[in-house]
GROMACS .gro file of C-alpha atoms in nm:
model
  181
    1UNK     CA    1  -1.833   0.524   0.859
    2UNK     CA    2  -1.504   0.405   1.078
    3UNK     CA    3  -1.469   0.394   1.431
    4UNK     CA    4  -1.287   0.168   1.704
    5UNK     CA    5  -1.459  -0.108   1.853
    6UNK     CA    6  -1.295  -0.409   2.103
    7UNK     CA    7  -1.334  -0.763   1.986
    8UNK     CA    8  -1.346  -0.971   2.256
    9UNK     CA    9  -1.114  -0.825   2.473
   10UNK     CA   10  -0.882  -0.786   2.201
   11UNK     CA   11  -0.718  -0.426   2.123
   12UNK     CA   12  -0.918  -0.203   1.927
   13UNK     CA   13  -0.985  -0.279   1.577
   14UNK     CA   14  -1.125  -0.046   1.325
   15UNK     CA   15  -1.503  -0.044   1.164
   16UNK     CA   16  -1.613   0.001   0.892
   17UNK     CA   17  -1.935   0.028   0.739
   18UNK     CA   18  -2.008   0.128   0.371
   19UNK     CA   19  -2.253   0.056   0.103
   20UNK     CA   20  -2.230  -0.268  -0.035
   21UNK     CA   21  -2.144  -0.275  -0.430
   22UNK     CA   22  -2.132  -0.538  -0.730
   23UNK     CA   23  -1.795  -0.650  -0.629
   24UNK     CA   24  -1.961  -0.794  -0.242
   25UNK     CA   25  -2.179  -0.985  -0.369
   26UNK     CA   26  -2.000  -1.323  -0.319
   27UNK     CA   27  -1.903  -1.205   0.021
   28UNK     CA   28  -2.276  -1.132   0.121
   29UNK     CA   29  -2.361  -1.450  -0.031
   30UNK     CA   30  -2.147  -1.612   0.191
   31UNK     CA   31  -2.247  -1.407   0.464
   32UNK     CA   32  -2.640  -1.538   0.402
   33UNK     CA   33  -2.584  -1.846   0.435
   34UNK     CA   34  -2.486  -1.784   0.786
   35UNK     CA   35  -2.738  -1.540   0.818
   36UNK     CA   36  -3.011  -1.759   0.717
   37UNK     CA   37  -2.845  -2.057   0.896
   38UNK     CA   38  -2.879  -1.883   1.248
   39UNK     CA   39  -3.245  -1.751   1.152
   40UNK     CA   40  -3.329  -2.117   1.073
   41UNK     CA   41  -3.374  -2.206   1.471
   42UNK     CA   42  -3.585  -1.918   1.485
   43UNK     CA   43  -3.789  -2.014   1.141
   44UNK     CA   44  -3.726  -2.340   1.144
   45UNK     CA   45  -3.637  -2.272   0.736
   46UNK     CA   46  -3.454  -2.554   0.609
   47UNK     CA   47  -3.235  -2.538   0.278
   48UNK     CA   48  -3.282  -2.656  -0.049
   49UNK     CA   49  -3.178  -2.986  -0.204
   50UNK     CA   50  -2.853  -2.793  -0.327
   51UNK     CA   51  -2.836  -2.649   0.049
   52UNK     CA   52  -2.894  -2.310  -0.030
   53UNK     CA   53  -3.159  -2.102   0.135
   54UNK     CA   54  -3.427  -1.841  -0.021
   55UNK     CA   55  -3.228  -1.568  -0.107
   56UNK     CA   56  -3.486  -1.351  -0.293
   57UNK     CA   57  -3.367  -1.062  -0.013
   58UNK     CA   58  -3.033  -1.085  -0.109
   59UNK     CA   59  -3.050  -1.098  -0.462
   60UNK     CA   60  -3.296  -0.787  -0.422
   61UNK     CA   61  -3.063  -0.579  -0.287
   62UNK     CA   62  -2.781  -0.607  -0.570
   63UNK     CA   63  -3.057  -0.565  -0.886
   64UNK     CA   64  -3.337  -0.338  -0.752
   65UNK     CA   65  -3.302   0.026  -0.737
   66UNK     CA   66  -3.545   0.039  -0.403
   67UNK     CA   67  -3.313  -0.168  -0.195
   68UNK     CA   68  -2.987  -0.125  -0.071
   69UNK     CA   69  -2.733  -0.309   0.150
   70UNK     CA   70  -2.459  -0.209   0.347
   71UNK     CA   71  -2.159  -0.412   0.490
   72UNK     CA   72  -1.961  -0.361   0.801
   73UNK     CA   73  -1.557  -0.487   0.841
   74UNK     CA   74  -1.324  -0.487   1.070
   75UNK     CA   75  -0.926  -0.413   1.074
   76UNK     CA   76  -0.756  -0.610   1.342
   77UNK     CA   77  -0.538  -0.330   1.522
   78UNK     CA   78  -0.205  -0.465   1.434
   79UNK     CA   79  -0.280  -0.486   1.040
   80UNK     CA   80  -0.384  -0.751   0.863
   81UNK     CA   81  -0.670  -0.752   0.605
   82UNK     CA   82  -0.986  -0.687   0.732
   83UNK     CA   83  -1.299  -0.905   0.813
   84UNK     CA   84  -1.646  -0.898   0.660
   85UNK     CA   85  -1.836  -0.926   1.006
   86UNK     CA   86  -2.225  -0.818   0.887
   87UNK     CA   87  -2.452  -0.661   0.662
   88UNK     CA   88  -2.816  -0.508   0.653
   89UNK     CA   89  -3.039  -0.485   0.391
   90UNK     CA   90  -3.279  -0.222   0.351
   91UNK     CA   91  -3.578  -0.200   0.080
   92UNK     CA   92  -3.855   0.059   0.041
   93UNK     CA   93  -3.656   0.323  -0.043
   94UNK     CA   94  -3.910   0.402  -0.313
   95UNK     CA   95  -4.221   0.464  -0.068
   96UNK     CA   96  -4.253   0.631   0.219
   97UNK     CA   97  -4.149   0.321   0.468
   98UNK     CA   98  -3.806   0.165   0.502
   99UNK     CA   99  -3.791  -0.200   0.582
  100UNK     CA  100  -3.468  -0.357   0.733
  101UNK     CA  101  -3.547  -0.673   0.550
  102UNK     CA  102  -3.215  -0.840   0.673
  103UNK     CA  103  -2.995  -0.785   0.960
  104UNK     CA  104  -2.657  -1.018   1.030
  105UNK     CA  105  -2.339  -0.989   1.278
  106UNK     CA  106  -2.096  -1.322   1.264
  107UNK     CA  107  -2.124  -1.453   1.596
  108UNK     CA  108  -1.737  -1.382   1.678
  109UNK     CA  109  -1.842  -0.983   1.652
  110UNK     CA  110  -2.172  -1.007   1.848
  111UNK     CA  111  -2.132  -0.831   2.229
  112UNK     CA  112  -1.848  -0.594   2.088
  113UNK     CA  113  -2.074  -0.333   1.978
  114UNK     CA  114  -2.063  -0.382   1.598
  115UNK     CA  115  -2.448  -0.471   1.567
  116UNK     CA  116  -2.525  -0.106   1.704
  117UNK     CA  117  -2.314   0.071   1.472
  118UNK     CA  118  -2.420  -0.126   1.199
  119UNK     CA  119  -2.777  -0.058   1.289
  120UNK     CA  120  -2.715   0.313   1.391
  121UNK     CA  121  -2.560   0.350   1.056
  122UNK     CA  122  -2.857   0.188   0.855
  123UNK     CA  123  -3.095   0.392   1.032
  124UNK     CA  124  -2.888   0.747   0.963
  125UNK     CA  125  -2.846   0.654   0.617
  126UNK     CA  126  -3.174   0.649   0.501
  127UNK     CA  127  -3.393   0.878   0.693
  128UNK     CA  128  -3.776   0.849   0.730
  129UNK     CA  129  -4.052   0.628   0.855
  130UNK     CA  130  -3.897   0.284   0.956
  131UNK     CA  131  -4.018  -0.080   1.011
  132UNK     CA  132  -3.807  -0.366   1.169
  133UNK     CA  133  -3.929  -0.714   1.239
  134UNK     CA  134  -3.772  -0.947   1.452
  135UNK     CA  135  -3.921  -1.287   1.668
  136UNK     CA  136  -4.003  -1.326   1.978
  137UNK     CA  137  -3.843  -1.633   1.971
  138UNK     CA  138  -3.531  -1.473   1.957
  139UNK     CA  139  -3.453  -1.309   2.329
  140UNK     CA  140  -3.116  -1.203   2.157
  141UNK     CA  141  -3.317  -0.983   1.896
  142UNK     CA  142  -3.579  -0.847   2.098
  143UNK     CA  143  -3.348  -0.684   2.349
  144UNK     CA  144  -3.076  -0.609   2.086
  145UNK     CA  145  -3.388  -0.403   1.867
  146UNK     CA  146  -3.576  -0.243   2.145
  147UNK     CA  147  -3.248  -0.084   2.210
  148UNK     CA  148  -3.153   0.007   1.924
  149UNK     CA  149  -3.473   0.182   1.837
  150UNK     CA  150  -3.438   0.355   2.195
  151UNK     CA  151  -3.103   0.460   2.103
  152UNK     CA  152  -3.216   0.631   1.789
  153UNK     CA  153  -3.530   0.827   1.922
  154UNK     CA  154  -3.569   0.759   2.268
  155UNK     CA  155  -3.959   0.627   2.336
  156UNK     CA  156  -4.055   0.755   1.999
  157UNK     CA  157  -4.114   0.413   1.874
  158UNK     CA  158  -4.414   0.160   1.859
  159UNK     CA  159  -4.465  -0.216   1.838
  160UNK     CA  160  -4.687  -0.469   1.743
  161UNK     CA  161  -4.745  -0.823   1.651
  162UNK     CA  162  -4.854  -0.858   1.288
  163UNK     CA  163  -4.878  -1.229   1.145
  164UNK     CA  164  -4.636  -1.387   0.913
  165UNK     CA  165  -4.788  -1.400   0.546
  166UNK     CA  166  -4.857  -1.716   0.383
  167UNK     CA  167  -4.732  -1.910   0.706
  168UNK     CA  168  -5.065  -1.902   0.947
  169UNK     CA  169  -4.896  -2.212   1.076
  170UNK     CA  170  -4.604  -1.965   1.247
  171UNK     CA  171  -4.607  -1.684   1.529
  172UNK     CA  172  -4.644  -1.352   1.454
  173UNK     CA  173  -4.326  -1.131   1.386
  174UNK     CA  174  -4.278  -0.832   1.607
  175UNK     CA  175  -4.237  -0.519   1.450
  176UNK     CA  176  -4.091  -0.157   1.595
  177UNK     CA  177  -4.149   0.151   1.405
  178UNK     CA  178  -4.020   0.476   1.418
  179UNK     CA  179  -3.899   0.765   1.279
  180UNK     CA  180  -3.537   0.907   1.237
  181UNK     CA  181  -3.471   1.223   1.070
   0.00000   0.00000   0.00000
């Protein structure tokens, strides 16, 4: 998928999302770090002693067959090589639920609209019964998803608290679900 998109009041750039492949995998990895760096004030995660975080996700999505990741870039307008900017991982393609196990837009892309493609384009490329978790600790997230499942099937969505497993010590996540075709 390509499209326009402003970056901060910048000129249009172009988008693009595609599925992520072999050779991304040290860009993602990259990109994790971030990701998981921003979800630690939310989770409060710390990293390792060789300051890596849990990457079982991302690992997941480059060796088993029921996940799948995509990444989303963008082309400055005048040229220039383009920018990795986010990615979303997706697992459960084998049952009858999809989960967007990760989500993650570099903080210089957020507000330019990049996030909603990204997710739009997740949720067209895999059609079916969907589940998305998010915090409630995150105000960000729990406007950004609301509308974003509103966006893809109006008030046909649902959600619900469900605790955290094997952490009865943290909040419950929040979870939408819903159905694209």
């Amino acid at each position: 998928m390509t499209s326009s998109t402003m970056t901060n009041g910048s000129p249009p750039a172009h988008l693009t999302i595609r599925p992520t492949t072999p050779a991304d995998h040290p860009v993602l990895e990259r990109l994790w770090l971030l990701f998981r760096h921003d979800m630690s004030e939310v989770s409060g995660a710390l990293p390792d002693p060789s300051g890596q975080f849990r990457r079982e996700r991302l690992d997941a999505a480059f060796t088993d067959p029921a996940w799948r990741g995509l990444i989303a870039h963008l082309q400055p307008a005048g040229g220039g090589p383009a920018s990795p900017v986010g990615f979303a991982l997706v697992r459960g393609l084998d049952g009858p639920d999809r989960v967007l196990s990760s989500f993650f837009v570099v903080r210089g892309a957020r507000r330019t609209g990049v996030g909603r493609r990204l997710a739009a384009q997740v949720l067209a490329s895999f059609p079916g019964r969907w589940e998305i978790a998010f915090q409630d600790a995150n105000p960000p997230a729990v406007r950004f998803w609301r509308e974003v499942a509103t966006d893809a099937v109006g008030q046909a969505w649902t959600e619900e608290h469900r605790a955290v497993p094997g952490r009865p010590d943290a909040p419950p996540d929040t979870w939408i679900t819903l159905t694209t075709a």
